[in-house]
Rosetta silent file (secondary structure, phi, psi, omega in degrees, C-alpha in Angstrom):
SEQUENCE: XXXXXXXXXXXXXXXXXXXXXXXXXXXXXXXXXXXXXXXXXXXXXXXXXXXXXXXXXXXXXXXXXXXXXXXXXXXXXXXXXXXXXXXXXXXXXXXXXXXXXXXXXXXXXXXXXXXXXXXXXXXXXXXXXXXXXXXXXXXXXXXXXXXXXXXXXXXXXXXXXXXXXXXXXXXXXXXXXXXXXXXXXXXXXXXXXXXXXXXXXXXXXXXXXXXXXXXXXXXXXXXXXXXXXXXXXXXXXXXXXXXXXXXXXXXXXXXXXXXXXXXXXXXXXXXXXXXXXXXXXXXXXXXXXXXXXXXXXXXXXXXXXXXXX
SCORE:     score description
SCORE:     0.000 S_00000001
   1 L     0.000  149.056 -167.228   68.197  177.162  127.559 S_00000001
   2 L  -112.766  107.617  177.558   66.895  179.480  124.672 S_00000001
   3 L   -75.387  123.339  158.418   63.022  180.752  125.688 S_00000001
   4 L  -145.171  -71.665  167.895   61.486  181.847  122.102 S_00000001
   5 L    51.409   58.848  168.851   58.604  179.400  121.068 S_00000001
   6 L    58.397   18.275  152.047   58.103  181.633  118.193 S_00000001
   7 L   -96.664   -4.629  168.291   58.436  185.091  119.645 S_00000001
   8 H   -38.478  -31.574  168.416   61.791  185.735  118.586 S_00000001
   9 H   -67.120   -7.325  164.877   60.730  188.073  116.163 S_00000001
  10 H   -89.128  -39.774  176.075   59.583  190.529  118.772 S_00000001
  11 H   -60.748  -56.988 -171.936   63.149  190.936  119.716 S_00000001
  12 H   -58.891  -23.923  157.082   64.539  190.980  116.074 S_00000001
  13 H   -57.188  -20.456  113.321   62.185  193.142  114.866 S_00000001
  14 H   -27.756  -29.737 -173.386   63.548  195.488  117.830 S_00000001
  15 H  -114.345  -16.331 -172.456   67.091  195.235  116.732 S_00000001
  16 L  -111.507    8.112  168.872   67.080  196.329  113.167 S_00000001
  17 L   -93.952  175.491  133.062   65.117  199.799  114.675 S_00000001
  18 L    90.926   53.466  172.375   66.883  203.116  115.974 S_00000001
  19 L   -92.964  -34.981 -160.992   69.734  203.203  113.255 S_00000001
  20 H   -26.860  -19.268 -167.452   68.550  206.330  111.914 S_00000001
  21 H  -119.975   -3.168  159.829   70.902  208.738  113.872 S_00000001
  22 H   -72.759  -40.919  179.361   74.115  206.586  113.590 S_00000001
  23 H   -76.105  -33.123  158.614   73.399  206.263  109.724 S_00000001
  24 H   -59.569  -37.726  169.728   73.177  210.157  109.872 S_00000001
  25 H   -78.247  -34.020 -161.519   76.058  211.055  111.703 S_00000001
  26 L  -111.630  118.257  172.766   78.443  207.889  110.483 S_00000001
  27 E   -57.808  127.758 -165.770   79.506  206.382  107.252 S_00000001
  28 E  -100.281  123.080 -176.984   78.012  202.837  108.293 S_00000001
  29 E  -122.352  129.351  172.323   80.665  199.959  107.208 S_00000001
  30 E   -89.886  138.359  172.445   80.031  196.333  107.362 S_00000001
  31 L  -171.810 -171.479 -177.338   83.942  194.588  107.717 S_00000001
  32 L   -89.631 -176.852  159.849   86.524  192.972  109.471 S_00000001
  33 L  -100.986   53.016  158.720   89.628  193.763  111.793 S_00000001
  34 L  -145.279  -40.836  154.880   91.990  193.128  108.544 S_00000001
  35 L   -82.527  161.981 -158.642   90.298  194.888  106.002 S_00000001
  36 E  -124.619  163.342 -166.852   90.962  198.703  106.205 S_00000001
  37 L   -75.570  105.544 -152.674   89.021  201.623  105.699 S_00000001
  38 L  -106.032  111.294  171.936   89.749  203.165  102.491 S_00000001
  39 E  -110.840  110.656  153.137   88.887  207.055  101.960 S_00000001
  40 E  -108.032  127.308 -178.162   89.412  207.783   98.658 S_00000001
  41 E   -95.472  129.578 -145.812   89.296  211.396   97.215 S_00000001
  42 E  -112.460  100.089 -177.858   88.608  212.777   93.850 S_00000001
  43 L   -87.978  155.728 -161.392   89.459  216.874   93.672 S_00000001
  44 L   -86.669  120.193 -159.756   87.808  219.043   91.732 S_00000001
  45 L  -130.300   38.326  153.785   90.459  219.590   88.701 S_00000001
  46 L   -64.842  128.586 -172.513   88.550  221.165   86.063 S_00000001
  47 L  -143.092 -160.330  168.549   89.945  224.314   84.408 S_00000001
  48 L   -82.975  143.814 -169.759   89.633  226.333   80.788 S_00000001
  49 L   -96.105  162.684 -160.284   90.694  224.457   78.292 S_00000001
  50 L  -143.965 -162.775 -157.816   94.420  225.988   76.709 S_00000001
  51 L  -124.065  -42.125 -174.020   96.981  224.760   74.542 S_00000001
  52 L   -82.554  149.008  171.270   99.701  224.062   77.266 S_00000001
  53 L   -94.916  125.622  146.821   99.179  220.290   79.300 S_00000001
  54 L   -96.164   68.433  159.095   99.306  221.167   83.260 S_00000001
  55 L    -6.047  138.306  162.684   99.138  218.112   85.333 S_00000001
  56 L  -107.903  141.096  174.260   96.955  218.943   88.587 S_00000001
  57 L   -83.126  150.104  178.047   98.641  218.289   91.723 S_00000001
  58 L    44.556   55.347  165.185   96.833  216.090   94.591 S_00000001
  59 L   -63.960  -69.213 -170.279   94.044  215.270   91.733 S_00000001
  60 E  -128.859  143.360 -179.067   93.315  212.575   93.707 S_00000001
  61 E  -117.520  164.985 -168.937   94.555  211.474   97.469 S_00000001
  62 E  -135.886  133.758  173.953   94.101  208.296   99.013 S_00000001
  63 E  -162.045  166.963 -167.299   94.087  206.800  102.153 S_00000001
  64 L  -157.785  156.795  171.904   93.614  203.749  104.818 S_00000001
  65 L  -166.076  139.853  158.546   93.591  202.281  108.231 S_00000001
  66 E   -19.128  111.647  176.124   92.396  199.237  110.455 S_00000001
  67 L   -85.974  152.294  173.837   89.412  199.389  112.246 S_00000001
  68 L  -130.463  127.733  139.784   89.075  197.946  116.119 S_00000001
  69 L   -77.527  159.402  161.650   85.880  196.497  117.210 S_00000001
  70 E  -142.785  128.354  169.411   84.686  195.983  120.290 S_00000001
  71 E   -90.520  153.052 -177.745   81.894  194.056  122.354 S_00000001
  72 E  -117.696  129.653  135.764   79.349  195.403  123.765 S_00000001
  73 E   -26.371   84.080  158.823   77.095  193.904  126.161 S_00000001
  74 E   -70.385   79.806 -167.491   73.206  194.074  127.116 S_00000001
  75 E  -120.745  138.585 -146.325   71.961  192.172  130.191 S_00000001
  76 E  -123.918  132.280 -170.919   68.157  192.080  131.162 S_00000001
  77 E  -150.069  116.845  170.869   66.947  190.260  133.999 S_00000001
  78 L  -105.702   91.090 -152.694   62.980  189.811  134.562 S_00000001
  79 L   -82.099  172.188 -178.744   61.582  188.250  137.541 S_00000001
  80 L   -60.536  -41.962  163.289   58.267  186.608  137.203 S_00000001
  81 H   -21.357  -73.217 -140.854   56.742  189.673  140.136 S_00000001
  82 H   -95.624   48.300  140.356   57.718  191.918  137.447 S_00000001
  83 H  -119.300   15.566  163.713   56.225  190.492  134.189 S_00000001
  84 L   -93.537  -41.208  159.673   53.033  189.698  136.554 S_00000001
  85 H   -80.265  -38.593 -164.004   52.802  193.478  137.123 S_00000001
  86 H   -60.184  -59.240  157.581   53.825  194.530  133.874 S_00000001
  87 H    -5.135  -93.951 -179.762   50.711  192.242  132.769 S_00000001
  88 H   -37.604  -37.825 -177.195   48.177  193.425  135.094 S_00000001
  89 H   -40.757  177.999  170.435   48.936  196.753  134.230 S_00000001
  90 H   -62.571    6.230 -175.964   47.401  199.080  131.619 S_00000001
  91 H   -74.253  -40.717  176.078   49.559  196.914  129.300 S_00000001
  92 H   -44.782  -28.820  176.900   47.123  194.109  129.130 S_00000001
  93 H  -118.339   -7.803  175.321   44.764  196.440  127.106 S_00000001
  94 H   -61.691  -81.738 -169.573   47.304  198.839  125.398 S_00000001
  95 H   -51.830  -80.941 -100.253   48.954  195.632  123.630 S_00000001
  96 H    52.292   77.083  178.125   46.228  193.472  124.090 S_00000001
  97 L   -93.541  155.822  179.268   47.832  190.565  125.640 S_00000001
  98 L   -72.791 -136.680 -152.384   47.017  187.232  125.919 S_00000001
  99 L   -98.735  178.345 -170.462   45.831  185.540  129.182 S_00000001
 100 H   -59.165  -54.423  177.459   48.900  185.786  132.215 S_00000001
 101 H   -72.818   13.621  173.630   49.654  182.602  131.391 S_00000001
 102 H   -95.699  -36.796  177.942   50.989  182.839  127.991 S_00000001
 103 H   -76.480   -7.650  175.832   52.787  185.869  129.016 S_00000001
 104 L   -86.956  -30.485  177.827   54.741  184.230  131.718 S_00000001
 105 L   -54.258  -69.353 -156.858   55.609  181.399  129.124 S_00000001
 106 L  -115.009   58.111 -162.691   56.538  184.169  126.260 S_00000001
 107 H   -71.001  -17.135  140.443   56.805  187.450  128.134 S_00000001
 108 H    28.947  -88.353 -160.113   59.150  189.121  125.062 S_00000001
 109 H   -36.064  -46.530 -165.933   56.059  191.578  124.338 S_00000001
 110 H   -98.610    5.582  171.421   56.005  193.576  128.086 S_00000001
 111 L   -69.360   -7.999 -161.715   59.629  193.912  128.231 S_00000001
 112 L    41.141   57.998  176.512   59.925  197.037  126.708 S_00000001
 113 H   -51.925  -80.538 -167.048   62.941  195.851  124.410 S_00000001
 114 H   -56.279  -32.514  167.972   62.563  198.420  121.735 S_00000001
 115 H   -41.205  -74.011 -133.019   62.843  201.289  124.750 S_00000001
 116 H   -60.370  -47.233 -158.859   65.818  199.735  126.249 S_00000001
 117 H   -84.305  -23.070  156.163   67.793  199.060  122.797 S_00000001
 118 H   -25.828  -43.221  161.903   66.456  202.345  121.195 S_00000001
 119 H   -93.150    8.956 -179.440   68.621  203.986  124.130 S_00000001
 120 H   -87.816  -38.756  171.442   71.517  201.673  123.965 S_00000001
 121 H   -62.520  -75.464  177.456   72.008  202.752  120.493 S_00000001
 122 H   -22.811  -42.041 -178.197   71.189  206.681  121.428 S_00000001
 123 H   -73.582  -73.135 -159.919   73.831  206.298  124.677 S_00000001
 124 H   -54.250  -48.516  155.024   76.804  205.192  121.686 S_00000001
 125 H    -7.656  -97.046 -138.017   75.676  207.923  119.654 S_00000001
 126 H   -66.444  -40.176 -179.380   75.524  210.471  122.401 S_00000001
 127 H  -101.707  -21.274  178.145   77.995  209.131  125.277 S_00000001
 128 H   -84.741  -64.498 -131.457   80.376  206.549  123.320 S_00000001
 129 L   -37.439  -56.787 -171.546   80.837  207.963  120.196 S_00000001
 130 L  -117.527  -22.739 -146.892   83.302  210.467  120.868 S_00000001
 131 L  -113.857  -19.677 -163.759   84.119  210.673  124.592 S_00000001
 132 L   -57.031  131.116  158.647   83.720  206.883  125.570 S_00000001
 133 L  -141.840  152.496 -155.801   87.070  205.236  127.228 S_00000001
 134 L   -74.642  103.322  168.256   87.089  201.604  127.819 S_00000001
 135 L  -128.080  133.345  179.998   86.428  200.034  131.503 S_00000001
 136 L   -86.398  -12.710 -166.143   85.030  196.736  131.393 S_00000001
 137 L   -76.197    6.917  163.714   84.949  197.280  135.651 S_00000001
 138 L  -128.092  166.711 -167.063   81.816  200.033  135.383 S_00000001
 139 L   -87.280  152.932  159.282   78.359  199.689  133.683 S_00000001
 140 L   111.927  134.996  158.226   77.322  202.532  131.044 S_00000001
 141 L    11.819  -67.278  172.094   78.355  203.590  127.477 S_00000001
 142 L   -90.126   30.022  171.578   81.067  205.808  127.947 S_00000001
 143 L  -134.480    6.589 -179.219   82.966  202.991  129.548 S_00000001
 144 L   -49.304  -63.850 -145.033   81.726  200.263  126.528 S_00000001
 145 L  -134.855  138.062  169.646   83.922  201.395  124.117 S_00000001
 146 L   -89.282  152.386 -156.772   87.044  203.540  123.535 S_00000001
 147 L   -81.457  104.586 -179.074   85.685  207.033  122.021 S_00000001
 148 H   -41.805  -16.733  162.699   87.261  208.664  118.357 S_00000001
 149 H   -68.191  -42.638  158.773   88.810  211.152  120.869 S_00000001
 150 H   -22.389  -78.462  157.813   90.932  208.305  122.155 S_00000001
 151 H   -51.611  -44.765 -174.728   91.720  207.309  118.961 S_00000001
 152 H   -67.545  -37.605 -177.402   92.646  211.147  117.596 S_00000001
 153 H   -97.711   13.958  144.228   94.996  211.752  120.501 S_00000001
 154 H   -84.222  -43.999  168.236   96.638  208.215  119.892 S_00000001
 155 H   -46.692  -26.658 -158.245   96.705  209.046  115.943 S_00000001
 156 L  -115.772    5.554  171.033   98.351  212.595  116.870 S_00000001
 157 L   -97.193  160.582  151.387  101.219  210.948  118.874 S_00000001
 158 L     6.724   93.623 -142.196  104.522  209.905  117.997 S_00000001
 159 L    32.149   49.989 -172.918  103.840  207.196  115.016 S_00000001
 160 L   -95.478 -174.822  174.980  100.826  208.297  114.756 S_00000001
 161 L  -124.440   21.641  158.734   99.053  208.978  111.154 S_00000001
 162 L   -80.344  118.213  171.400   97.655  212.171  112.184 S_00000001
 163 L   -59.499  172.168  150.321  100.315  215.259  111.075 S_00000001
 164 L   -25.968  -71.553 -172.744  101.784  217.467  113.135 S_00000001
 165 L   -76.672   29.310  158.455  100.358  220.720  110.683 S_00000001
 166 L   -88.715   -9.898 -166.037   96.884  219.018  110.629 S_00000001
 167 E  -102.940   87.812 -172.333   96.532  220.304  114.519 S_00000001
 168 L   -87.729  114.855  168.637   95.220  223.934  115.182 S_00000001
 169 L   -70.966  120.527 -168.916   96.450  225.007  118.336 S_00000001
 170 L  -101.450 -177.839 -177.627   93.559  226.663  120.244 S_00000001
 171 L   -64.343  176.928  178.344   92.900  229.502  122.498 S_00000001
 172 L   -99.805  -19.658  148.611   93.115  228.111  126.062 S_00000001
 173 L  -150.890  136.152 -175.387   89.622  228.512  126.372 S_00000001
 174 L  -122.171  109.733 -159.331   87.089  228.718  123.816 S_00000001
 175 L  -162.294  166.466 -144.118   83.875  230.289  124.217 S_00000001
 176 L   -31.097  -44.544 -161.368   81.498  233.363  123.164 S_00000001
 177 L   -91.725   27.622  171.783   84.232  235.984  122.991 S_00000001
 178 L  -170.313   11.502 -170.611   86.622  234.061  120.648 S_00000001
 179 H   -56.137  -56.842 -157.697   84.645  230.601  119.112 S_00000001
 180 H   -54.094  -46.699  169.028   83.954  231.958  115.427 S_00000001
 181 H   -42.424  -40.063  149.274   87.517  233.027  115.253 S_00000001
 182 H   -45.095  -68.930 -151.463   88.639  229.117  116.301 S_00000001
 183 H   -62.450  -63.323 -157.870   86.784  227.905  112.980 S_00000001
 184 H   -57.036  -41.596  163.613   88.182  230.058  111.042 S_00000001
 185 H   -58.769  -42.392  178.538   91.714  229.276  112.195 S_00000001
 186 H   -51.525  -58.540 -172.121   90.799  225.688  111.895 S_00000001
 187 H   -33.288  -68.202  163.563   89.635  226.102  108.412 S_00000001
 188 H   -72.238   15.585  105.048   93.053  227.698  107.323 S_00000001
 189 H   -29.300  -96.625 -176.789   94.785  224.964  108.781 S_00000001
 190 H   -39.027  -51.965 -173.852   93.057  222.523  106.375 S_00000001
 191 H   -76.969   -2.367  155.062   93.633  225.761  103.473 S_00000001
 192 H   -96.808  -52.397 -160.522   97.665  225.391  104.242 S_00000001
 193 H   -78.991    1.252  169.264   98.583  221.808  105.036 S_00000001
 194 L  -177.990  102.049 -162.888   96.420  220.698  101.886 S_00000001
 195 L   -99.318   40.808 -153.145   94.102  223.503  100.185 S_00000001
 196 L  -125.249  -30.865  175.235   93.452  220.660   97.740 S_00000001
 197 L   -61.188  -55.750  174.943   90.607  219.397  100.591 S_00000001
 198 L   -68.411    2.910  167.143   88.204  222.456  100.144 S_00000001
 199 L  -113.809   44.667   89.180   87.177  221.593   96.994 S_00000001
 200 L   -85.288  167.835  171.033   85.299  218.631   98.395 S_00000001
 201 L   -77.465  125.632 -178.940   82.576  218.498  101.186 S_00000001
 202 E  -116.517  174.497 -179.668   83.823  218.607  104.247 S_00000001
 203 E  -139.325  135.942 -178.901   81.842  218.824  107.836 S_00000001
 204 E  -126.478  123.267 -161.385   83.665  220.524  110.881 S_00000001
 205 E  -104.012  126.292 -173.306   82.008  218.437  113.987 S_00000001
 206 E  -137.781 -177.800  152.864   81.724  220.472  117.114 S_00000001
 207 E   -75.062  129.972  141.053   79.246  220.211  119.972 S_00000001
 208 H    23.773  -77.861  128.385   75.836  221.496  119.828 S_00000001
 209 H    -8.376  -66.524 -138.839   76.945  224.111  122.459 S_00000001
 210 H  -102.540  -46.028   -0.875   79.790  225.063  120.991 S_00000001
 211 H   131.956  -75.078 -166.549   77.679  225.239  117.339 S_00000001
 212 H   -68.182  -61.001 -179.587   75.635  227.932  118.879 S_00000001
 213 H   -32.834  -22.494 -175.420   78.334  229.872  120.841 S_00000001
 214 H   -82.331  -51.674  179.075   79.980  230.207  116.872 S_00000001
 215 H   -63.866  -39.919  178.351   76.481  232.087  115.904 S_00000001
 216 H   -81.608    9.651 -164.106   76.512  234.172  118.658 S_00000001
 217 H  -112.971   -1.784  152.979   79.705  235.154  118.507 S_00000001
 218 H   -81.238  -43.314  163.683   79.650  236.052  114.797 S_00000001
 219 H   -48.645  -53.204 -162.871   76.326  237.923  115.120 S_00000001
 220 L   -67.097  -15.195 -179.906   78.447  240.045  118.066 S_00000001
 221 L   -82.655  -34.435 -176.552   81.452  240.187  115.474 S_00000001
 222 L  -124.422   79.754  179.536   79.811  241.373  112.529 S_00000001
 223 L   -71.255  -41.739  169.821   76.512  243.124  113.745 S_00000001
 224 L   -59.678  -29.896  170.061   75.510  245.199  110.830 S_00000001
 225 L  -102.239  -17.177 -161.608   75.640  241.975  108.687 S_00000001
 226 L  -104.524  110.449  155.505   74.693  239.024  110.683 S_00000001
 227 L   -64.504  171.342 -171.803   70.931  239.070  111.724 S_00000001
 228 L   -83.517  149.602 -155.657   70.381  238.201  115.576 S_00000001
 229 L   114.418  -39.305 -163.698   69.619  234.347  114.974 S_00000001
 230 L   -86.025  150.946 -158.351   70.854  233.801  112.134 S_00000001
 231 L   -76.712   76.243  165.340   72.384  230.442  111.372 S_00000001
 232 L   -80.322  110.045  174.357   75.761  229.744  109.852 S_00000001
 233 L   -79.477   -7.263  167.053   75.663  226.444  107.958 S_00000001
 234 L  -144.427   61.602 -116.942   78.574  227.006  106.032 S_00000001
 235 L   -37.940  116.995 -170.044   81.545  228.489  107.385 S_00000001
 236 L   -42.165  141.744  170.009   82.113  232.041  105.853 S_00000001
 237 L    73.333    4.879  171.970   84.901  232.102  103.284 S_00000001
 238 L  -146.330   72.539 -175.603   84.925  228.193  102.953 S_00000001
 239 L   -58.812   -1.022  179.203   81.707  227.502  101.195 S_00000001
 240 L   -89.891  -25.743 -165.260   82.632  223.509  101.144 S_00000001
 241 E  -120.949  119.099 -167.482   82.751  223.192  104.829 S_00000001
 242 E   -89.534  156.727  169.757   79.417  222.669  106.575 S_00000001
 243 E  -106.744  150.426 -154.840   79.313  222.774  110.249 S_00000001
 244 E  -166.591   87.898 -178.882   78.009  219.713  112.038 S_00000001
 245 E   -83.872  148.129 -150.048   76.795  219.653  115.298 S_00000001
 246 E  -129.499  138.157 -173.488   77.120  216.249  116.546 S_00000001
 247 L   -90.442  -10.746  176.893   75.704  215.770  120.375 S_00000001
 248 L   -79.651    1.107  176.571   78.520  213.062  120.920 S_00000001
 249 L  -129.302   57.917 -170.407   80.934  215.934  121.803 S_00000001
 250 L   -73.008  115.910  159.967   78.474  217.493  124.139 S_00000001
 251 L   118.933  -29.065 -167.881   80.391  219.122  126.736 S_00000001
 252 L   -73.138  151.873  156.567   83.554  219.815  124.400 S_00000001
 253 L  -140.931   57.940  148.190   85.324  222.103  122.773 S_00000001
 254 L   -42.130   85.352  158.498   86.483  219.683  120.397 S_00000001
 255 L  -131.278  142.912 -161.602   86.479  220.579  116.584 S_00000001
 256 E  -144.780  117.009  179.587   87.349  218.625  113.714 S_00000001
 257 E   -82.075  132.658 -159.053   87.357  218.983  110.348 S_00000001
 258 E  -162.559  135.663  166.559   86.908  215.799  108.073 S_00000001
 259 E   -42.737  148.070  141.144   85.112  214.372  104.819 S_00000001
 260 L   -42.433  -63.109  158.947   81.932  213.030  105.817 S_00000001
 261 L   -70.018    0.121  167.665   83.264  209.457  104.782 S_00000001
 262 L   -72.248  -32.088 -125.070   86.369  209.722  107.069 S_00000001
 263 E  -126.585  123.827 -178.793   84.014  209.180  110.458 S_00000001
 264 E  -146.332  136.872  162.976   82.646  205.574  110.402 S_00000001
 265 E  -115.887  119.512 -166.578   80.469  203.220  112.866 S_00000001
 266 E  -103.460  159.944 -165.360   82.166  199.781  111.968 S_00000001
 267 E  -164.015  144.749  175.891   80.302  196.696  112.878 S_00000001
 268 L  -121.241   34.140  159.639   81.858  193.269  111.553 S_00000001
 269 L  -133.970 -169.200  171.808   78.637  191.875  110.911 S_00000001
 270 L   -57.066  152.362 -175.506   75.013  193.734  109.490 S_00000001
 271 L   -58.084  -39.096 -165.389   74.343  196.565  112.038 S_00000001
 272 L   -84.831   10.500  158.653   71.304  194.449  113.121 S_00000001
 273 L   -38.331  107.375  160.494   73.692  191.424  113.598 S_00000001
 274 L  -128.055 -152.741  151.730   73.728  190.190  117.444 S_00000001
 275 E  -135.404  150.780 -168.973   74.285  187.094  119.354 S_00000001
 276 E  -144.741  137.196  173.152   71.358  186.764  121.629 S_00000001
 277 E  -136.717  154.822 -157.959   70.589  183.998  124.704 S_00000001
 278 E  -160.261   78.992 -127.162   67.578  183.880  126.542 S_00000001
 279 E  -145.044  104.841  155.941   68.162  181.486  130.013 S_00000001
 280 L   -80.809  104.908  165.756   64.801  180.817  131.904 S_00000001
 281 L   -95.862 -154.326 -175.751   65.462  180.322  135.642 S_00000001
 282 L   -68.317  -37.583 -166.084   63.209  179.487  138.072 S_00000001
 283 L  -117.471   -4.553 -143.098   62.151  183.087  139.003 S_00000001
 284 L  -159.761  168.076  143.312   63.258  184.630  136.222 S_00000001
 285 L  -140.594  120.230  176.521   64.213  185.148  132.547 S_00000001
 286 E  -120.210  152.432 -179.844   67.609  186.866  131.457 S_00000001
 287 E  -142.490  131.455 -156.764   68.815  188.123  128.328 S_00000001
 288 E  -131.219  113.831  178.417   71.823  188.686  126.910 S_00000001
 289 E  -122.713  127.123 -179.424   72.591  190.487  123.831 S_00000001
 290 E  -110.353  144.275  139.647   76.426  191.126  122.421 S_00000001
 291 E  -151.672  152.735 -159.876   77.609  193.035  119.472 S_00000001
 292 E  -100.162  117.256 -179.201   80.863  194.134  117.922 S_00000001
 293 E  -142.775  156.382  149.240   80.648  198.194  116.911 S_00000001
 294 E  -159.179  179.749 -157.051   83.389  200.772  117.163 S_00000001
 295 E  -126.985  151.550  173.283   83.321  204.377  116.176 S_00000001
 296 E  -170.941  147.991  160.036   86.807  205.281  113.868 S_00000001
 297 E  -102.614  163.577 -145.887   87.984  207.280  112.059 S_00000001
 298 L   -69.179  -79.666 -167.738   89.458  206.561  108.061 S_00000001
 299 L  -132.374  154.019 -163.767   92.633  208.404  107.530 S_00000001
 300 H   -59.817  -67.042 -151.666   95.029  211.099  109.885 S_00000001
 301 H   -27.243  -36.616  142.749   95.894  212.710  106.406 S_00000001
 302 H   -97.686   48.727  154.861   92.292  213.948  106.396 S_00000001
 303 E  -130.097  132.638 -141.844   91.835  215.095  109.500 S_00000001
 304 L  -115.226  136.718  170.253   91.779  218.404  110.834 S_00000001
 305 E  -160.147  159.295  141.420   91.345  219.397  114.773 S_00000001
 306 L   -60.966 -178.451 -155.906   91.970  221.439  117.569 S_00000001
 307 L  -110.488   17.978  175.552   94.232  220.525  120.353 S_00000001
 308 L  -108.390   59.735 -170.075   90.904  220.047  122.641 S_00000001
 309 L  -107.677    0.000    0.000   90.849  216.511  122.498 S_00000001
């Protein structure tokens, strides 16, 4: 049985919040599992004008792939005790709730829905995103969903559509004494297998961590030029390629260079799209909210990484 009696709009009003850091990191696509994600690129081909015609090579490249969804699950269970406390509580005069017994009919308001889905969306973000691999037999995030690492090191196998030369073989560990020197290797990776790339914007996605460990370890390379502090935001000697620390590879030493519009959170309905049930039991009220998201990426052919997937 479906409890609302005209409070549904305190959940849905709740469900269309806490996009804000998914629309920042992730080209947001509404689609299907048939249509495919199309990155198409336009290079910057302008030159002096001459007398001779020169065709530019790789003016423009093009590319596509399938997306996989997945559902994800939310399930909420309230006994009456605990919407009887939440009531009494200081809640009664923060909201200003009605009398107990309206809130035991239509308790929606004390559940603290916008907490819980504010962090379910924040856990794909931070724990799915990149690192997530799929078990439906444990509870949490990183077991919701499979993860865009998944995906990169299935893309980079054997009839896969990542190349071979798209793959910068790293140091065997990478950290303070040898990070900035990784980018830069990535970077000319991306300026050999297709130098055609750097004349659009590109973002090279690292951790956080790993983000800072690149400043200090540029400051310590170049002391006389680099104040202590200072920031690179755009990788020296590739003025096109922004660095872009993304908290979903937290822990990593991951980095991967890619358009902005290769990296997509696919949904095959509006992001604020659910299916929702609401089942009053005797003791109780549960709620169950599903939706279909994955994290993917567009095309191999523009994508650049280390081997620290």
């Amino acid at each position: 049985m479906q409890v609302f009696d005209g409070k549904k709009e305190i959940i849905t009003d709740v469900l269309t919040d806490g996009e804000a850091k998914i629309r920042e990191l992730y080209q947001l696509l509404v689609t299907d599992n048939k249509s495919p994600l199309v990155n198409l690129q336009i290079m910057d081909i302008l030159r002096a004008a001459s007398d001779d015609f020169t065709p530019s090579q790789g003016a423009l490249q093009f590319g596509a792939r399938v997306p996989t969804f997945e559902d994800v699950d939310i399930d909420l269970q309230f006994t009456t005790g605990e919407i009887q406390t939440l009531y009494r509580s200081y809640l009664q005069y923060v909201k200003g709730l009605s009398s107990e017994k309206d809130v035991l009919a239509n308790p929606f308001e004390v559940f603290f829905l916008e907490q819980i889905l504010r962090t379910a969306r924040a856990n794909l973000i931070e724990k799915a995103s990149w690192k997530a691999v799929k078990n439906a037999a444990n509870t949490g995030a990183i077991y919701a969903i499979t993860g865009l690492l998944s995906k990169l090191t299935t893309g980079r196998q054997a009839g896969g559509d990542i190349p071979a030369g798209n793959v910068f073989t790293s140091a065997t560990t990478v950290d303070d004494t040898n990070s900035y020197e990784q980018v830069i290797g990535l970077c000319q990776t991306v300026e050999t297998t297709n130098q055609a790339m750097l004349e659009i914007p590109l973002q090279l996605r690292c951790s956080p961590g790993m983000a800072r460990s690149i400043n200090r370890r540029r400051q310590a390379k170049f002391p006389n030029l680099v104040r202590p502090n200072e920031v690179m935001r755009q990788v020296d000697g590739y003025e096109n390629i922004v660095i872009t620390p993304d908290v979903g590879l937290t822990g990593k030493s991951t980095m991967v260079i890619t358009p902005g519009s290769n990296l997509n959170f696919v949904c095959n309905e509006d992001v604020s799209a659910y299916t929702l049930t609401v089942v009053k039991d005797v003791k109780a009220i549960k709620i169950n909210i599903r939706m279909s998201v994955g994290f993917d990426y567009g095309f191999g052919k523009f994508t650049f990484l280390n081997d620290k997937v």
